[in-house]
PDB file of C-alpha atoms in Angstrom:
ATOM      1  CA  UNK H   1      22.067 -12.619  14.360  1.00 94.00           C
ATOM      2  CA  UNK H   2      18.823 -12.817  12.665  1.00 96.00           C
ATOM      3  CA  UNK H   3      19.117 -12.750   8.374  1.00 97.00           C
ATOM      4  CA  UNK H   4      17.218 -10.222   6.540  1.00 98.00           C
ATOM      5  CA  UNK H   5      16.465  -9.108   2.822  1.00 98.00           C
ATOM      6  CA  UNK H   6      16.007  -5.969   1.634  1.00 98.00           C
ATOM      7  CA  UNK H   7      13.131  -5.226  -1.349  1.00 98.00           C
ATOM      8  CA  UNK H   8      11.424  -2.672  -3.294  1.00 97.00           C
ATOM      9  CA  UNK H   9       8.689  -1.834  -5.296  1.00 97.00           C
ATOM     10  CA  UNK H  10       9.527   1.176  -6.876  1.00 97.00           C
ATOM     11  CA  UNK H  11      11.231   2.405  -4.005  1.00 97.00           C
ATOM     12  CA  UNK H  12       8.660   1.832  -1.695  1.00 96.00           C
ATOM     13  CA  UNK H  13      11.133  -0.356   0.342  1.00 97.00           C
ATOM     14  CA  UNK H  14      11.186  -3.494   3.193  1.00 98.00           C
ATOM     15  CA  UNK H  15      12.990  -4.804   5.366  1.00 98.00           C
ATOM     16  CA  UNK H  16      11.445  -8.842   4.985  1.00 98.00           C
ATOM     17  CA  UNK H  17      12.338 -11.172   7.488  1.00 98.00           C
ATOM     18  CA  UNK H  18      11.429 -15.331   6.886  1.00 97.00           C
ATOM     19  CA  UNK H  19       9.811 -16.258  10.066  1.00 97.00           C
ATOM     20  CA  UNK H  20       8.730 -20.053   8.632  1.00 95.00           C
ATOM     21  CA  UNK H  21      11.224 -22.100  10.397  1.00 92.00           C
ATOM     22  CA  UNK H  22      12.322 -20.489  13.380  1.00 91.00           C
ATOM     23  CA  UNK H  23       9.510 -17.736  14.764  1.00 93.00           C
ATOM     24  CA  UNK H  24       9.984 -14.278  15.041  1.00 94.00           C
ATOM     25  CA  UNK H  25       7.833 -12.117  16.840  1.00 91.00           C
ATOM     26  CA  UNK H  26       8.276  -8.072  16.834  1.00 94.00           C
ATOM     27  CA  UNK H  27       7.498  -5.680  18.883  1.00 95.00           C
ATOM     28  CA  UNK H  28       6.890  -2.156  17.810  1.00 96.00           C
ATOM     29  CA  UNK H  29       9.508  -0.952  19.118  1.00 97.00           C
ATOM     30  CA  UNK H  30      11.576  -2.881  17.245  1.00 97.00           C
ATOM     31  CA  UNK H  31       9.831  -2.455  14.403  1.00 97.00           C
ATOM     32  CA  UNK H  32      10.428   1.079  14.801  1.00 97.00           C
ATOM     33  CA  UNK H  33      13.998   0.387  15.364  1.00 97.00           C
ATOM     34  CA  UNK H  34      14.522  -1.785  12.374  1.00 98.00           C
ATOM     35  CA  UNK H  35      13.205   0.484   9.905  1.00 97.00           C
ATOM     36  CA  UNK H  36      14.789   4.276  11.391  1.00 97.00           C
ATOM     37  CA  UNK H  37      17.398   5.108   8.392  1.00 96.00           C
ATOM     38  CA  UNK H  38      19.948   6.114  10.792  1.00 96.00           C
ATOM     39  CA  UNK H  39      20.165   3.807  13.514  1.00 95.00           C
ATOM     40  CA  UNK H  40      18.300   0.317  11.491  1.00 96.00           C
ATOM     41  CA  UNK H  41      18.223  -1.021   8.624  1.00 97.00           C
ATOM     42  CA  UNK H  42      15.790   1.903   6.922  1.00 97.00           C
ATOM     43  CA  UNK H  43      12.693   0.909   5.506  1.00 97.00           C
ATOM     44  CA  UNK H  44       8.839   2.011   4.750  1.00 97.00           C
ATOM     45  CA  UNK H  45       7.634  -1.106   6.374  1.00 97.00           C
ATOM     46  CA  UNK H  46       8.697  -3.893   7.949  1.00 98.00           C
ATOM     47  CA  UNK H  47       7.423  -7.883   6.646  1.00 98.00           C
ATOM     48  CA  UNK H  48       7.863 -10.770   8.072  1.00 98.00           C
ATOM     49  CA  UNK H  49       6.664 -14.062   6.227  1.00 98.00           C
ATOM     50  CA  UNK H  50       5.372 -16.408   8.356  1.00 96.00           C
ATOM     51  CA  UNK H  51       3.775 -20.029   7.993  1.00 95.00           C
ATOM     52  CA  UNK H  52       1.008 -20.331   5.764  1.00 88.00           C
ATOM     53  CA  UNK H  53      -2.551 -22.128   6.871  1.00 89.00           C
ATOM     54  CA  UNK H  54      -3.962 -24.493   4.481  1.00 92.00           C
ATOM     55  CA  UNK H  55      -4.563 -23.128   1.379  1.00 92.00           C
ATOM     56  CA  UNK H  56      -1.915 -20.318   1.641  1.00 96.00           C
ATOM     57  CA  UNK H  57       1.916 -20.135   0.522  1.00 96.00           C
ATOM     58  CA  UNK H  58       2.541 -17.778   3.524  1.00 97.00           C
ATOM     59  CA  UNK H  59       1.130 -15.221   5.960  1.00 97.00           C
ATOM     60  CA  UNK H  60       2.506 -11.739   5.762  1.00 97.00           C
ATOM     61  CA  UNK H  61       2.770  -9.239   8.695  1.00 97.00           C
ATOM     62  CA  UNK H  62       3.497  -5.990   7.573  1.00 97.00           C
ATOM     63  CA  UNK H  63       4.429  -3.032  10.339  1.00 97.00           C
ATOM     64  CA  UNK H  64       5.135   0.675   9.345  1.00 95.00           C
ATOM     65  CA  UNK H  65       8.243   2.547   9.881  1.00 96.00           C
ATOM     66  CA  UNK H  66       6.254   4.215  12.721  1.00 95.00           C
ATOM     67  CA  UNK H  67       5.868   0.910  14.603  1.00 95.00           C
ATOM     68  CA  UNK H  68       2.383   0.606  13.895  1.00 94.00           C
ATOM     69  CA  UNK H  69       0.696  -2.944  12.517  1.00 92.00           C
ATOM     70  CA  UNK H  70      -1.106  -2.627   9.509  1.00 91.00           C
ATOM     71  CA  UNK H  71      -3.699  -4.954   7.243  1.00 92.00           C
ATOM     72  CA  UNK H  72      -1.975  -4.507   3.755  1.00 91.00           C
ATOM     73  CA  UNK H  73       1.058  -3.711   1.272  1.00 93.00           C
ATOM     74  CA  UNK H  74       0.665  -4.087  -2.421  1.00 93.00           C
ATOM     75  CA  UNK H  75       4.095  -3.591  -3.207  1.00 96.00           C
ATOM     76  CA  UNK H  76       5.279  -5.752  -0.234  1.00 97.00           C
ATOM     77  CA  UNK H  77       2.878  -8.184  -1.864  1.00 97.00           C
ATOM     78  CA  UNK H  78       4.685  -8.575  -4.741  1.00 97.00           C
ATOM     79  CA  UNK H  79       7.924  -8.711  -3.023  1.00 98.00           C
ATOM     80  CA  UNK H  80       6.783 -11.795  -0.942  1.00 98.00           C
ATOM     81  CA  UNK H  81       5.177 -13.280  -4.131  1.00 98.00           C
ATOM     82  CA  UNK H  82       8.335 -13.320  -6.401  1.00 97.00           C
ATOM     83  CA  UNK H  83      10.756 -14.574  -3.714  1.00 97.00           C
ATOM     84  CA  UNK H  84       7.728 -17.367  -2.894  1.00 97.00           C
ATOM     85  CA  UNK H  85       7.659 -18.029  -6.714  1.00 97.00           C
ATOM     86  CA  UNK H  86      11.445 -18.366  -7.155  1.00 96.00           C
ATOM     87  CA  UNK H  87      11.452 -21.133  -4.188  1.00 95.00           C
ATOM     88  CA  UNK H  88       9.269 -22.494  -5.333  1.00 94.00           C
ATOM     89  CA  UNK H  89       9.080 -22.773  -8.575  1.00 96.00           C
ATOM     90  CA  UNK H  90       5.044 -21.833  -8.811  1.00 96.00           C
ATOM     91  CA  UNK H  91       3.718 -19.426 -11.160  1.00 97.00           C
ATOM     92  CA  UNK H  92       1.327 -18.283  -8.726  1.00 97.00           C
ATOM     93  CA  UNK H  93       1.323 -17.889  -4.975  1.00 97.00           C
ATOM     94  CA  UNK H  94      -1.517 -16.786  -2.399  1.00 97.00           C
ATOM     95  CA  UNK H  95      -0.575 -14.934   0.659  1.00 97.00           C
ATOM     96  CA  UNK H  96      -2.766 -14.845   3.833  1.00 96.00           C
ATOM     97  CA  UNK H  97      -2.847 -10.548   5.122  1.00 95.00           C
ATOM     98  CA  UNK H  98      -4.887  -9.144   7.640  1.00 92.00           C
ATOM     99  CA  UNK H  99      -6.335  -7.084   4.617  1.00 91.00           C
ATOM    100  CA  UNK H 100      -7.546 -10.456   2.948  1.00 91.00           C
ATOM    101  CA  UNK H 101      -5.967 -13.229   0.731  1.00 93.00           C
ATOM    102  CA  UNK H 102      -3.763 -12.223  -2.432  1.00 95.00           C
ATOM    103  CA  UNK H 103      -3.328 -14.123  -5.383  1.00 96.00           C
ATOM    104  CA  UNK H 104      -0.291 -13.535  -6.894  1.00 98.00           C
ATOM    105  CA  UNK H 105       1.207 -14.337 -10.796  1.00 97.00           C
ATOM    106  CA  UNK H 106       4.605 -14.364 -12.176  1.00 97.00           C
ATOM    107  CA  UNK H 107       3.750 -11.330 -14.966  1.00 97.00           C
ATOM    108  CA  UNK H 108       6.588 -11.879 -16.922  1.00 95.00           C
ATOM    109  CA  UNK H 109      10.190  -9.498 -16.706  1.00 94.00           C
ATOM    110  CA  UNK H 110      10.391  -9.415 -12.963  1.00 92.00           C
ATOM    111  CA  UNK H 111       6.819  -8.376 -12.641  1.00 97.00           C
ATOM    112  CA  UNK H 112       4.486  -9.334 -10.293  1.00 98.00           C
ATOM    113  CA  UNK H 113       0.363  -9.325 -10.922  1.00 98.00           C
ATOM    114  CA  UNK H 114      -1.390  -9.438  -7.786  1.00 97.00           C
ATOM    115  CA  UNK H 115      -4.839  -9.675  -7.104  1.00 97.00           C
ATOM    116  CA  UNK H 116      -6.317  -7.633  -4.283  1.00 96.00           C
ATOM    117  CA  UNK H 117      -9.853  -8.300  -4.710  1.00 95.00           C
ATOM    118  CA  UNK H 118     -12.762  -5.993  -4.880  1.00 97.00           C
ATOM    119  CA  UNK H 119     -11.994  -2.162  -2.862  1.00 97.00           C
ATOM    120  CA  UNK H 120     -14.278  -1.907  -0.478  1.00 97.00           C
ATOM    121  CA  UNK H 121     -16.346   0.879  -0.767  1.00 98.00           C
ATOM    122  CA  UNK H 122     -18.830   1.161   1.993  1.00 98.00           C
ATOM    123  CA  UNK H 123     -18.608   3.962   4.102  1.00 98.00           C
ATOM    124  CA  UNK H 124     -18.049   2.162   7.090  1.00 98.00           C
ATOM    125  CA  UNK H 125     -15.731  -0.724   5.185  1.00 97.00           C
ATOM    126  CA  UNK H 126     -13.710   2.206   4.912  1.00 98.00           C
ATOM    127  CA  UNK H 127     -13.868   2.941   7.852  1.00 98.00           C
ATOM    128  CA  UNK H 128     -15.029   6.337   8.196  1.00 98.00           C
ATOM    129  CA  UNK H 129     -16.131   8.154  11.624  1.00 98.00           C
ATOM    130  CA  UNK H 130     -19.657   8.971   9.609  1.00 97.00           C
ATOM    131  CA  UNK H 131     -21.824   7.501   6.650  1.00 98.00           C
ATOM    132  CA  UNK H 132     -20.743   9.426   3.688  1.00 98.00           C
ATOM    133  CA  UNK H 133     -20.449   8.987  -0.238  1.00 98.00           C
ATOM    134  CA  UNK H 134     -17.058   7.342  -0.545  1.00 98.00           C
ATOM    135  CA  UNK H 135     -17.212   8.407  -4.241  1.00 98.00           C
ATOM    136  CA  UNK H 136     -17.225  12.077  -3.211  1.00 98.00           C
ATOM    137  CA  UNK H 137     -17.635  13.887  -0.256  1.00 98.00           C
ATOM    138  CA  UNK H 138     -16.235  17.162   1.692  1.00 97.00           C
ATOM    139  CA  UNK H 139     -14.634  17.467   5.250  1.00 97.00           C
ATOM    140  CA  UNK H 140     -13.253  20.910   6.905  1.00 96.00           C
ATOM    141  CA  UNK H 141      -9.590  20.802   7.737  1.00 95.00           C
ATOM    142  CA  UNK H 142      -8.756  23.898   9.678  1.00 91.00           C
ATOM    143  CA  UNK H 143     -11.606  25.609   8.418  1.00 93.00           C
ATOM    144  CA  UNK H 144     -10.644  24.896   4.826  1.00 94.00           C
ATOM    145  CA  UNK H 145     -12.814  22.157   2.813  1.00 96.00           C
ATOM    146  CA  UNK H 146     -11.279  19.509   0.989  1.00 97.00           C
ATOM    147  CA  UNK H 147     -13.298  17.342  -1.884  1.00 97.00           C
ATOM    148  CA  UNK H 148     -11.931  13.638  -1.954  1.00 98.00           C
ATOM    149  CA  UNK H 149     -12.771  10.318  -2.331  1.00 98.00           C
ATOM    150  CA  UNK H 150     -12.511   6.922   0.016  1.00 98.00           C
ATOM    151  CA  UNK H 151     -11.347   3.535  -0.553  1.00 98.00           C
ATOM    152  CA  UNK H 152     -10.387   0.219   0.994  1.00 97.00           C
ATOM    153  CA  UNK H 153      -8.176  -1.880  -0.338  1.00 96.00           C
ATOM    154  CA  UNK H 154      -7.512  -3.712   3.219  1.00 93.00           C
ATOM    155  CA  UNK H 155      -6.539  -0.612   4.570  1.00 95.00           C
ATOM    156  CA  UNK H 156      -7.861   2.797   4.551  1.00 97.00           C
ATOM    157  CA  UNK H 157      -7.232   5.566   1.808  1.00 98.00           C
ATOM    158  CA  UNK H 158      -8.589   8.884   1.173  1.00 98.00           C
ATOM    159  CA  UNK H 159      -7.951  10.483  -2.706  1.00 98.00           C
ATOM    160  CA  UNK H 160      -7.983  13.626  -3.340  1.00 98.00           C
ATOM    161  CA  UNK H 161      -8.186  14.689  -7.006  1.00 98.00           C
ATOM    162  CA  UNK H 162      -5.105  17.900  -7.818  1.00 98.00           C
ATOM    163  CA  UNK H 163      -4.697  19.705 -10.647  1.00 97.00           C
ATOM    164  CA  UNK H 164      -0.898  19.397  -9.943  1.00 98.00           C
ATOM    165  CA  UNK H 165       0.450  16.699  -8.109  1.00 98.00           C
ATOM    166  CA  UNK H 166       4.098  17.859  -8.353  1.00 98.00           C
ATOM    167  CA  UNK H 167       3.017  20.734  -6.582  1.00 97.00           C
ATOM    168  CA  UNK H 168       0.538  19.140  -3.916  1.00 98.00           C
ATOM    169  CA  UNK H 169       1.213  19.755  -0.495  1.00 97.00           C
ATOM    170  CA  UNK H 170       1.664  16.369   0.075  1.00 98.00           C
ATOM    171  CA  UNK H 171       3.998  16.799   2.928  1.00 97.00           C
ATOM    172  CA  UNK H 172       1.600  19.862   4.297  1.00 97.00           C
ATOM    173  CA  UNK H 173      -2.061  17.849   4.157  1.00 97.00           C
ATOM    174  CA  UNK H 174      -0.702  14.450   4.477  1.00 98.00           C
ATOM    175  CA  UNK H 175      -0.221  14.109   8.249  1.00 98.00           C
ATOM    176  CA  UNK H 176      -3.084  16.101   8.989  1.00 97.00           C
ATOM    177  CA  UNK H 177      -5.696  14.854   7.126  1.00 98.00           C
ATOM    178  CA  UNK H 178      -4.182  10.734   7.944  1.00 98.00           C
ATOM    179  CA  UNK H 179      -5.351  11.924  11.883  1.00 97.00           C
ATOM    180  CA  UNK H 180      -8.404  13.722  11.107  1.00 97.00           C
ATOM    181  CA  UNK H 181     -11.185  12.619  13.520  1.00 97.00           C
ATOM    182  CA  UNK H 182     -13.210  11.434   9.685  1.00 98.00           C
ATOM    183  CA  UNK H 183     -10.674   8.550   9.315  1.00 98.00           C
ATOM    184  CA  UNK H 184     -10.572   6.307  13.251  1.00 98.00           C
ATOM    185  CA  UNK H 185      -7.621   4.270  11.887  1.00 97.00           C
ATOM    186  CA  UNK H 186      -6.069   7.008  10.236  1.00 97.00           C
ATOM    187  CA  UNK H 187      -5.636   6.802   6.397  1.00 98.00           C
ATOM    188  CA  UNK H 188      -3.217   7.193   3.323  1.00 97.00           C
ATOM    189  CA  UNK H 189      -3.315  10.271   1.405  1.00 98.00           C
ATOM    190  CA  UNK H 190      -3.442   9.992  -2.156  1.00 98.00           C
ATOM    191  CA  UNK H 191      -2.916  12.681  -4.161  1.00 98.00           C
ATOM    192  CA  UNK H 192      -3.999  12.315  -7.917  1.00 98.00           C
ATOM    193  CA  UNK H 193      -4.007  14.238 -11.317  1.00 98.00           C
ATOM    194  CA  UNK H 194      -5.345  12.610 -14.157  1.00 98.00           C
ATOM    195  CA  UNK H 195      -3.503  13.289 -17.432  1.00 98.00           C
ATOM    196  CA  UNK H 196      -5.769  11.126 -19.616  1.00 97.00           C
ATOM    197  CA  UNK H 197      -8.069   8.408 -19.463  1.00 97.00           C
ATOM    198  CA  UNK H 198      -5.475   5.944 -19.522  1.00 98.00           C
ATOM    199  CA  UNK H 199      -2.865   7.785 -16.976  1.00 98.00           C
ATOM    200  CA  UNK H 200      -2.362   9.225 -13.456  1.00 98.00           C
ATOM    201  CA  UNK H 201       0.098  10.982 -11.749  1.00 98.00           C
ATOM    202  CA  UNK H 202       0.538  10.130  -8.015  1.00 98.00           C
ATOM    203  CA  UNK H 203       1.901  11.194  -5.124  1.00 98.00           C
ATOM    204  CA  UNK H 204       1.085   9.854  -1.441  1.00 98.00           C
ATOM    205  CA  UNK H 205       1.780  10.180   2.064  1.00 98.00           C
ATOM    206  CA  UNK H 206       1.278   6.852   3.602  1.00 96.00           C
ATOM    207  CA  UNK H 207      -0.536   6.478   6.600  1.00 96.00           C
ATOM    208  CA  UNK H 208       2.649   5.496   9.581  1.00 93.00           C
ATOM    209  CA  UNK H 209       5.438   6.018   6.934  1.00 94.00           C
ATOM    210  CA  UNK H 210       4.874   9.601   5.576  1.00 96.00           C
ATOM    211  CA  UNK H 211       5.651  10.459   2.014  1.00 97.00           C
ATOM    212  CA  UNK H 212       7.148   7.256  -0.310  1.00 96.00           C
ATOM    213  CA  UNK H 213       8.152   6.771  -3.672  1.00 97.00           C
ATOM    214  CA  UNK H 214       5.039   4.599  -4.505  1.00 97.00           C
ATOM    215  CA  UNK H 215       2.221   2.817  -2.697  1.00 96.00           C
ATOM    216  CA  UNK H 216       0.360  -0.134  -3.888  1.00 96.00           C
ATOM    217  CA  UNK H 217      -2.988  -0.428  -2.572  1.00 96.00           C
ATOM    218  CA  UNK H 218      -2.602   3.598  -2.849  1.00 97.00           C
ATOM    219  CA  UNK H 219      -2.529   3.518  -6.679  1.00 98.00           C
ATOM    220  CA  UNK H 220      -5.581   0.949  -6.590  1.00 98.00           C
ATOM    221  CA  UNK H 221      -7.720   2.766  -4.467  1.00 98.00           C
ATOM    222  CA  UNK H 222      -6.490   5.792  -6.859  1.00 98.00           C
ATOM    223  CA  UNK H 223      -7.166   3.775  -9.715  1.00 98.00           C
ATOM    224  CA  UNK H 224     -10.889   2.731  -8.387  1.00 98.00           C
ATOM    225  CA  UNK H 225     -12.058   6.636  -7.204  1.00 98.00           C
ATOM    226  CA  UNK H 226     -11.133   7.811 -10.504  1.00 98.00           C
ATOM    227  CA  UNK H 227     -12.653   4.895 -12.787  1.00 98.00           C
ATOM    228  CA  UNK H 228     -16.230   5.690 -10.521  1.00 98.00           C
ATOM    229  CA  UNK H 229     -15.979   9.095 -10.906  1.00 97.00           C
ATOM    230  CA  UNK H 230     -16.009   8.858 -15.091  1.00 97.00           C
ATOM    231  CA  UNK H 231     -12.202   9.925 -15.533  1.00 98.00           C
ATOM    232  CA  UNK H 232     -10.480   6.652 -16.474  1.00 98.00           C
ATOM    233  CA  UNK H 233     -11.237   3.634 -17.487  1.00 98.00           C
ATOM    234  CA  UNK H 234     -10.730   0.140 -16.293  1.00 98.00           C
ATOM    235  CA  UNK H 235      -7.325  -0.072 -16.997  1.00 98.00           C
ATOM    236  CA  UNK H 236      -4.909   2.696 -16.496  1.00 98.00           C
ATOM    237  CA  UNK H 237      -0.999   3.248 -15.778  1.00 98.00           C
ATOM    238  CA  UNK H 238       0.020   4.937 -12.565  1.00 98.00           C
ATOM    239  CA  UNK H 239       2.579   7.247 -12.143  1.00 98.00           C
ATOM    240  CA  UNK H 240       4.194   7.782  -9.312  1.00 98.00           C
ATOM    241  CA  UNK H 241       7.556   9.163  -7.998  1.00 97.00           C
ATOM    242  CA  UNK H 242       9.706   5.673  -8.000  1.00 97.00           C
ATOM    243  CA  UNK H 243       7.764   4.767 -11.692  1.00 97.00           C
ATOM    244  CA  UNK H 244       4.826   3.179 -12.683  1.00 98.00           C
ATOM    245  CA  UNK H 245       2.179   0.627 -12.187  1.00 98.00           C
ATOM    246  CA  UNK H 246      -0.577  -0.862 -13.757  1.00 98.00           C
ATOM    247  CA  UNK H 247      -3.929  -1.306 -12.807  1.00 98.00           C
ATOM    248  CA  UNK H 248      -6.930  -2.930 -14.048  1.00 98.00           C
ATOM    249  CA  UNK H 249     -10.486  -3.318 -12.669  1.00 98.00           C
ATOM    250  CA  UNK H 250     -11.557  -6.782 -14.068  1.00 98.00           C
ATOM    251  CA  UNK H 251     -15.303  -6.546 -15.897  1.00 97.00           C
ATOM    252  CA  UNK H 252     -16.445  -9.732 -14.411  1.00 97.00           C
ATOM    253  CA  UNK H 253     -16.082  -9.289 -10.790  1.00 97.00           C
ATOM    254  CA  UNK H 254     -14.441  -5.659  -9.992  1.00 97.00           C
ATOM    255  CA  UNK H 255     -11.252  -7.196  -8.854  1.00 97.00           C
ATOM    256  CA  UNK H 256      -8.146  -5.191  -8.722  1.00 98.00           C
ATOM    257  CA  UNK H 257      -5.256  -6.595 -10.807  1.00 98.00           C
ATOM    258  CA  UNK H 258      -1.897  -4.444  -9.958  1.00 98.00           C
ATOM    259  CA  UNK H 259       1.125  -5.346 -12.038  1.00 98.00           C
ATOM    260  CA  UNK H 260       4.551  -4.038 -11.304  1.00 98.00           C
ATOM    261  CA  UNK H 261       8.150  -5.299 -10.252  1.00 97.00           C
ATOM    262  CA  UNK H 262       9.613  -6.354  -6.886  1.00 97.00           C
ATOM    263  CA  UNK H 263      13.328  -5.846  -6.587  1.00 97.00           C
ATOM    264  CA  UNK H 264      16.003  -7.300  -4.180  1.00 97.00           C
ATOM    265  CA  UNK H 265      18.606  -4.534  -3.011  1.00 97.00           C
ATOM    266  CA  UNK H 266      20.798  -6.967  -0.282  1.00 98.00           C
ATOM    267  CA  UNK H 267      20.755  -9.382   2.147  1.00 98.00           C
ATOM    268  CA  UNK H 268      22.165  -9.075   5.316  1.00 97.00           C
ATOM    269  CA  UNK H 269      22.028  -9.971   9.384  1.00 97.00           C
ATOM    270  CA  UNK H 270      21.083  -7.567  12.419  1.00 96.00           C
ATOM    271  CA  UNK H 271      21.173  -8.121  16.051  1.00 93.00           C
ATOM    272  CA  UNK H 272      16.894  -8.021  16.880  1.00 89.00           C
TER     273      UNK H 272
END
């Protein structure tokens, strides 16, 4: 039996398994496996922490609940980062991800800062299929255009801007615009209204999970389209369905700071 824990970040939850003294090695089908809700564990995505190279705490792997591998998970992030903290008694960790290195700070009440570096903004940092404004642009979804805006934050996001996001058809757009031929490694969806300069209501459909109670690098992407386009400012609150986070776009070098908790649910053993 292999030992497991199980985490959230505002209900954006993991299944995290500590690969740094004896390896483990998915595959995606039992990635897959591991995070189906009726016959695993259940999760959004799957982590497992793995030895770190010099100047890292740890590596993270992240796979979605779809099998898939992907580069980045703020809110796994921050779940690595407090249970590295707590071992080790360090105020701040940095974790090696596909996406690029994290440095991560104890914030204080069971928070978690981490910082996830500049987005990436460039068209084809992106990546999209053509070279396009990231800040705005259209595309024609079964014959119906769509205004949004593109991010990286070590994976791919589109953001489209709502006048209602309770009422977005997250689960309706979601899938189809994460496989449109614009975005070659598919994308999150990110759907946004802003209620003031200083707050943002979120919903998202995450690219190999579908629709979750909060994404990390969704709200900074979020967070970054909206500060370019003139609608926020550098710092704003995010609010999404499992509660909020907090983002700020440092002045000095456009780094994204996300702050937010990271929350243990159980621990337990399955048969991998």
């Amino acid at each position: 039996m292999t030992p497991f824990l199980k985490m959230h970040g505002l209900g954006n939850d993991f299944v995290l398994f500590d690969a740094r003294r004896v390896p483990i090695e998915l595959t995606r089908e039992q990635a897959r496996h591991i995070a189906d809700r009726h016959f695993g564990i259940g999760c959004d995505q799957v982590i497992v922490i793995a030895p770190g190279r010099p100047g890292f705490d740890a590596i993270m792997k992240i796979w979605n609940a779809d099998g898939g591998a992907v580069e980045s998970c703020g809110n796994a992030s921050r779940c690595v980062a407090k249970l590295l903290m707590q071992e080790t008694g360090k105020s701040s960790v940095t974790i090696d991800t596909e996406g690029g290195p994290l440095t991560c700070l104890d914030a204080g009440g069971g928070a978690v800062t981490v910082d996830m570096g500049p987005a990436r903004l460039a068209w084809d940092a992106v990546p999209l299929a053509e070279a396009l404004d990231t800040n705005s642009f259209s595309f024609t979804l079964d014959g119906e255009r769509h205004q949004a805006s593109a991010a990286s934050m070590g994976n791919p996001h589109c953001i489209l801007f709502v006048k209602d996001a309770e009422t977005a058809p997250v689960a309706d757009l979601g899938p189809r615009i994460e496989s449109h031929t614009l975005f070659p490694q598919r994308t999150n969806v990110e759907f946004a209204q802003v209620l003031d300069p200083k707050r943002i209501r979120m919903r998202v459909w995450e690219r190999g999970a579908g629709i979750t109670l909060a994404c990390g690098t969704g709200a900074c992407a979020t967070a970054v389209a909206s500060y370019r386009r003139g609608l926020t400012g550098r710092e704003v609150e995010l609010l999404l369905d499992g509660g909020s986070l907090f983002i700020a776009i440092r002045e000095s070098d456009d780094h994204v700071l996300m702050t937010g908790p990271a929350t243990l649910s159980f621990k337990g053993e399955i048969a991998l």
